[in-house]
Each structure stands twice: as C-alpha cells, then as structure tokens.
mmCIF file of C-alpha atoms and ligand atoms in Angstrom:
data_model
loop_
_atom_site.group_PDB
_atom_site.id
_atom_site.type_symbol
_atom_site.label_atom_id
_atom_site.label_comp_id
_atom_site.label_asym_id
_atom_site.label_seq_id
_atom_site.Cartn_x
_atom_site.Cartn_y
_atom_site.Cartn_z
ATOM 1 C CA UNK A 190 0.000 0.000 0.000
ATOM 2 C CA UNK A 191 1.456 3.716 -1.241
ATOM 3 C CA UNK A 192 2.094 5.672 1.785
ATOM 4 C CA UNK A 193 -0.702 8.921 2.100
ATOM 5 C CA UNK A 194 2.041 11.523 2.448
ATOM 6 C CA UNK A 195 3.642 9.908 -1.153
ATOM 7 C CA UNK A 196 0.286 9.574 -2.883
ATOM 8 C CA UNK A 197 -0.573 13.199 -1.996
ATOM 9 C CA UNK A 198 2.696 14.135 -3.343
ATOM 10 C CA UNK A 199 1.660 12.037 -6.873
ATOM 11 C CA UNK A 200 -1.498 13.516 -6.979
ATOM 12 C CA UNK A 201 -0.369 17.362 -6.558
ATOM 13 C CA UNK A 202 2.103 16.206 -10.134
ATOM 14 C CA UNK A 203 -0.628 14.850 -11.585
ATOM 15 C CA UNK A 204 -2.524 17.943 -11.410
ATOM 16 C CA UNK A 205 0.505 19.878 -12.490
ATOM 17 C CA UNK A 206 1.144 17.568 -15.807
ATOM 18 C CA UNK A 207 -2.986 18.054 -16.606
ATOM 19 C CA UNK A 208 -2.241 22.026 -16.267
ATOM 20 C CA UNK A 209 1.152 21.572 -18.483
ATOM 21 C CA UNK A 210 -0.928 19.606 -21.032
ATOM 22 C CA UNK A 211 -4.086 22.607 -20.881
ATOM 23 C CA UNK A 212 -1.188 25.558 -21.165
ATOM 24 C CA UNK A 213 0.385 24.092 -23.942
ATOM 25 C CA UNK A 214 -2.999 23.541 -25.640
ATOM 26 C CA UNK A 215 -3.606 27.305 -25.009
ATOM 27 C CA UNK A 216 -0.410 27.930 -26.470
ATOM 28 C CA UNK A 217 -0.808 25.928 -29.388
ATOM 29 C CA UNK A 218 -3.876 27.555 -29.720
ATOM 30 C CA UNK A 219 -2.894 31.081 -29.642
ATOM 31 C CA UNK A 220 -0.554 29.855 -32.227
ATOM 32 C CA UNK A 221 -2.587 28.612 -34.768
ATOM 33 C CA UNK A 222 -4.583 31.399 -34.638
ATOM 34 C CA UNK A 223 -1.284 33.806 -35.789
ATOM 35 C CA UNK A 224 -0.728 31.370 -38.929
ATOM 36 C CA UNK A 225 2.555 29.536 -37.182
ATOM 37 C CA UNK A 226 1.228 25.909 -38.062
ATOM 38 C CA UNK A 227 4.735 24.461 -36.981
ATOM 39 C CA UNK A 228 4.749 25.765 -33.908
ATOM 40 C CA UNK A 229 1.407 24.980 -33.187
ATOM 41 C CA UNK A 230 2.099 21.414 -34.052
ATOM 42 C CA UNK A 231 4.746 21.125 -32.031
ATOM 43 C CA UNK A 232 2.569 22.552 -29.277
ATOM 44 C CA UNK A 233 -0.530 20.270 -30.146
ATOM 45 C CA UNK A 234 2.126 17.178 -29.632
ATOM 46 C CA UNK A 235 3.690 18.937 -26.559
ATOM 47 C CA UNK A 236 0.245 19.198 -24.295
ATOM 48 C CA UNK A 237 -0.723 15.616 -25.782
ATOM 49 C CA UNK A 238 3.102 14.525 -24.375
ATOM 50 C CA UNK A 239 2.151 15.754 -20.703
ATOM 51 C CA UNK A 240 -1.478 14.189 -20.854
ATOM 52 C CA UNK A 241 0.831 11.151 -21.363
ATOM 53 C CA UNK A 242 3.050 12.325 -18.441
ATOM 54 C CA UNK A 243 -0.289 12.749 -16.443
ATOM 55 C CA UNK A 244 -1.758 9.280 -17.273
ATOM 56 C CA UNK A 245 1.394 7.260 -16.317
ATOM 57 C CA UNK A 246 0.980 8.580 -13.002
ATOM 58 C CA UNK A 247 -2.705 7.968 -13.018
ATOM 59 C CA UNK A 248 -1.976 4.411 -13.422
ATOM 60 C CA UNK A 249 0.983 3.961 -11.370
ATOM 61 C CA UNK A 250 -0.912 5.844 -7.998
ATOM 62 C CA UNK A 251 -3.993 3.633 -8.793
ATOM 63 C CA UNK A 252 -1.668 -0.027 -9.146
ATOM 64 C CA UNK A 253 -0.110 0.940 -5.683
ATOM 65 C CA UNK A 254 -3.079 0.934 -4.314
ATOM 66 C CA UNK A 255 -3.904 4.549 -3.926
ATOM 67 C CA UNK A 256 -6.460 6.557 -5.097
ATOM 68 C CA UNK A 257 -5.716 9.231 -8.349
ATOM 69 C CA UNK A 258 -7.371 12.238 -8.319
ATOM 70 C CA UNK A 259 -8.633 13.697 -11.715
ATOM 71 C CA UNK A 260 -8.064 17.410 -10.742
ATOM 72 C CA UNK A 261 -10.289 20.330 -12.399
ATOM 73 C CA UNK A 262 -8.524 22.758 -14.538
ATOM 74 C CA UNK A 263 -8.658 26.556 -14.836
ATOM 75 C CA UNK A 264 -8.498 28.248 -18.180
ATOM 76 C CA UNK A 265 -4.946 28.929 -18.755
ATOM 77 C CA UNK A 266 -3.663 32.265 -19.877
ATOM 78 C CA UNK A 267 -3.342 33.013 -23.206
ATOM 79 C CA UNK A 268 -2.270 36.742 -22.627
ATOM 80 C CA UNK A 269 1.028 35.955 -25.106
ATOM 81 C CA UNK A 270 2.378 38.869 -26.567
ATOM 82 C CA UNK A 271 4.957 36.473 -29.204
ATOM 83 C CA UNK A 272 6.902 33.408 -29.599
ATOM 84 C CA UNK A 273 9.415 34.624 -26.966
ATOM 85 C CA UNK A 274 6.863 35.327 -24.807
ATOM 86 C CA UNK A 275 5.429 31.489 -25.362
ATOM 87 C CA UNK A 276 8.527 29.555 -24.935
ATOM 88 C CA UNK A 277 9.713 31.690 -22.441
ATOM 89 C CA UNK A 278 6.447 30.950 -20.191
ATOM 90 C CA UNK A 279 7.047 27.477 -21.079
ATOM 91 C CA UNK A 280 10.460 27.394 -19.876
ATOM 92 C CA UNK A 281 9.614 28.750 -16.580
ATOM 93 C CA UNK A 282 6.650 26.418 -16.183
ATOM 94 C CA UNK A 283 8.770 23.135 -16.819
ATOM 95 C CA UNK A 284 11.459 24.739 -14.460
ATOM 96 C CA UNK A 285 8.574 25.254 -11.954
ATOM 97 C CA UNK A 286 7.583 21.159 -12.794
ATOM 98 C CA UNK A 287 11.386 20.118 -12.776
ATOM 99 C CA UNK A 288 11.413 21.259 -9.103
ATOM 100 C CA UNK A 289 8.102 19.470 -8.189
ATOM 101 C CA UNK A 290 9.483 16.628 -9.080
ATOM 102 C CA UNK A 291 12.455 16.876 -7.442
ATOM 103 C CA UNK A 292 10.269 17.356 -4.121
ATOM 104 C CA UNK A 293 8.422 14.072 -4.820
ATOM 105 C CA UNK A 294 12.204 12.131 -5.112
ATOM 106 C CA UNK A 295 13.316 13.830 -2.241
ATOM 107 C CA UNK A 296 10.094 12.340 -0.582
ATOM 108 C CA UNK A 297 10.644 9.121 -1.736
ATOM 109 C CA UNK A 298 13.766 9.221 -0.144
ATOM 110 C CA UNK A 299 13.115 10.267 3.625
ATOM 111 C CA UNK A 300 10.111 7.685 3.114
ATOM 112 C CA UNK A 301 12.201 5.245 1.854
ATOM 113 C CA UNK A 302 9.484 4.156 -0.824
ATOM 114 C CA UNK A 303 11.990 2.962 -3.323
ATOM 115 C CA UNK A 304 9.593 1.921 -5.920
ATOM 116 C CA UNK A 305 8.281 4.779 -6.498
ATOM 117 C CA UNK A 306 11.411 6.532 -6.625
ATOM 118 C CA UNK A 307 12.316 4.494 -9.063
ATOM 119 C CA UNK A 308 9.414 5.209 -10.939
ATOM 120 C CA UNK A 309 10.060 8.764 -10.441
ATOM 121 C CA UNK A 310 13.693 8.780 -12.903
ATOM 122 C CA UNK A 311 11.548 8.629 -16.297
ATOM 123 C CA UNK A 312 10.057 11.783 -15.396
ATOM 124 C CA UNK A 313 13.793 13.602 -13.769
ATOM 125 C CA UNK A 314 15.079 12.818 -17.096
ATOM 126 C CA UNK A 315 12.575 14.031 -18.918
ATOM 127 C CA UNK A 316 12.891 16.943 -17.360
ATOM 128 C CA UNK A 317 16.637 17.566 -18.458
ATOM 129 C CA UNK A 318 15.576 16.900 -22.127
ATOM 130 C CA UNK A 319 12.576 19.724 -21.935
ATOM 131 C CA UNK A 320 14.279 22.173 -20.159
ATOM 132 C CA UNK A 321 17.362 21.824 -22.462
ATOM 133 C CA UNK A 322 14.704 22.313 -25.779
ATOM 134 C CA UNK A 323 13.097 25.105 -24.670
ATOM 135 C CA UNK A 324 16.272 26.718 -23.806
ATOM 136 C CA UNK A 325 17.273 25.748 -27.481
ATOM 137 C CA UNK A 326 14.108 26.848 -28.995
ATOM 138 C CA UNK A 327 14.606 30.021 -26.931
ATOM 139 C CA UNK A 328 18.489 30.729 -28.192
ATOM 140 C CA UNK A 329 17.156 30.675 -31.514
ATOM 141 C CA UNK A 330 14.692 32.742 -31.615
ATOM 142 C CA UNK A 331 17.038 35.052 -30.124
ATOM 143 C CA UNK A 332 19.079 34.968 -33.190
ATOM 144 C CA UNK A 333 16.494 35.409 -35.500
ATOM 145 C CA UNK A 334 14.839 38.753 -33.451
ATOM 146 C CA UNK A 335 12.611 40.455 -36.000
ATOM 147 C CA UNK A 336 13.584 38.662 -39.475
ATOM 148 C CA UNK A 337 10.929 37.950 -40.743
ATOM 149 C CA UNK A 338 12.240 35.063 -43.024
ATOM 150 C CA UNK A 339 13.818 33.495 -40.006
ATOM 151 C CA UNK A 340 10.755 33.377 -38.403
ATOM 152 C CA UNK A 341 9.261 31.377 -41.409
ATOM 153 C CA UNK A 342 12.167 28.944 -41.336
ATOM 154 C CA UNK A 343 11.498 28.837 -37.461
ATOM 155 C CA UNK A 344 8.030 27.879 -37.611
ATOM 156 C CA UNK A 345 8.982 25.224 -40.651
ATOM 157 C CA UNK A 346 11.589 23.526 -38.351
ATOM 158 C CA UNK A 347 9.337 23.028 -35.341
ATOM 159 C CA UNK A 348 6.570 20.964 -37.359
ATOM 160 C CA UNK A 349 9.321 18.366 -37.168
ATOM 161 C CA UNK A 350 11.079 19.075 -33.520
ATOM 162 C CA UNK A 351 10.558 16.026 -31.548
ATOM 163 C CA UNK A 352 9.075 17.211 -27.994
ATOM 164 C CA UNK A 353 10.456 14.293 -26.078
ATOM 165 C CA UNK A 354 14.168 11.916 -27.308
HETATM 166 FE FE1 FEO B 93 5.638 16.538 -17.964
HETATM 167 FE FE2 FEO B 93 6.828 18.970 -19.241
HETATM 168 O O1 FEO B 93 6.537 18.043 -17.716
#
C-alpha cells in the first residue's frame, strides 16, 4: 500500500502535468490562430506529451493501491504577446515542474518508498531533455529577433522538432 504523504505528493504532479498539457494547448492555440502551423504542431504534440506524463501517473498511484485524483482545470492564460513570450512561459513552467518533481524524489527518499522513486527517474530525465529544448528553442529565436524570413524557417523547423528523445 502507497504511503498517504507519497500519494498526496503524486497527486499534486498529476494535477501539475494536466495544467502543463491545458497551457500548452492554449499555447498551441494562440498559435494557430497567428498562422505559425509548426509551432502549433509542435505545441498540439507537446500538451498531448504531458497528458501522457499525467496518465502514467494515473496508473501507477492507482496499481499501488492509492487513489488518483482527476483534478479540475482553470483556463490557462493566453495573454502571449509572441513566440518569446510562449517559450519563455514554457520554460519557466517546466522549471517550476522540474522542481516538483524533485520534491516528490526527495520524498521518496526520507520515506524510503523505493519503488516509487524508481518510478520517479523517467520523469527527472525528462525533465533535463525539456528544459534543455526550450532553452534551445529560446536561443534561436534570439538569433532570428525580427527577421521575418527566419521566423518562417522557425516555424517550418518546429513541425518536425521532436518534444520528447
Ligand atoms: Fe511533464 Fe513537461 O513536464
């Protein structure tokens, strides 16, 4: 049986995968609306990628015994003002999850539930991939700054950008 203190901690990330999964739909969103079908793509794929994230720990909470909680979602922002703006927000958010997760190890841990914190690597080394692509994604749209045919060739090359390795 999943101790209460460590299924708490699972479902507070499960609610905070289901909100990375609705932001990035808003993003992709706001996208699509501007005409940048690439990036919206890559978006779409992104917030399905977390609803992944979110369901693995669905199941895994529910075969230990415990009880998942399907949280309710607020509307997400969509107050973006461009691309730097969006990936920016993004990077911040997955920083924000990056240290979430790190509290739920560090649980596991003092706890000494090694199962789950075992279970718990996928998702610290996903978090090194994500952070590290939206830090990449971010770098170049610094080097493009207002050209407009960069931009183009920007959107273009995200259609294809893998969100996870
Ligand atoms: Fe599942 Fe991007 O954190």
């Amino acid at each position: 049986m999943i101790d209460t203190a460590i299924e708490k901690a699972l479902n507070e990330q499960i609610e905070m995968e289901a909100r990375s999964s609705h932001f990035y739909l808003a993003m992709a969103s706001w996208a699509e609306n501007r005409g940048l079908s690439g990036t919206a793509a890559f978006l779409f794929r992104h917030s399905d990628e977390e609803r992944l994230h979110m369901l693995k720990l669905v199941r895994f909470v529910n075969e230990r015994g415990g009880k998942a909680i399907i949280p309710p979602l607020a509307s997400p922002t969509t107050d973006f003002s461009d691309l730097q703006s969006i990936f920016s927000t993004l990077l911040e958010h997955e920083t924000n999850v990056t240290a979430s997760i790190n509290e739920v190890v560090d649980l596991c841990l003092k706890r000494k539930d090694y199962t789950t914190h075992n279970f718990m690597q996928w998702y610290v080394a996903e978090q090194i991939e994500e952070e590290a692509l939206a830090r990449n994604i971010l770098d170049k749209l610094a080097l493009i700054g207002s050209d407009k045919g960069g931009l183009y060739l920007f959107d273009r090359d995200l259609e294809q950008l893998q969100t996870e390795a």
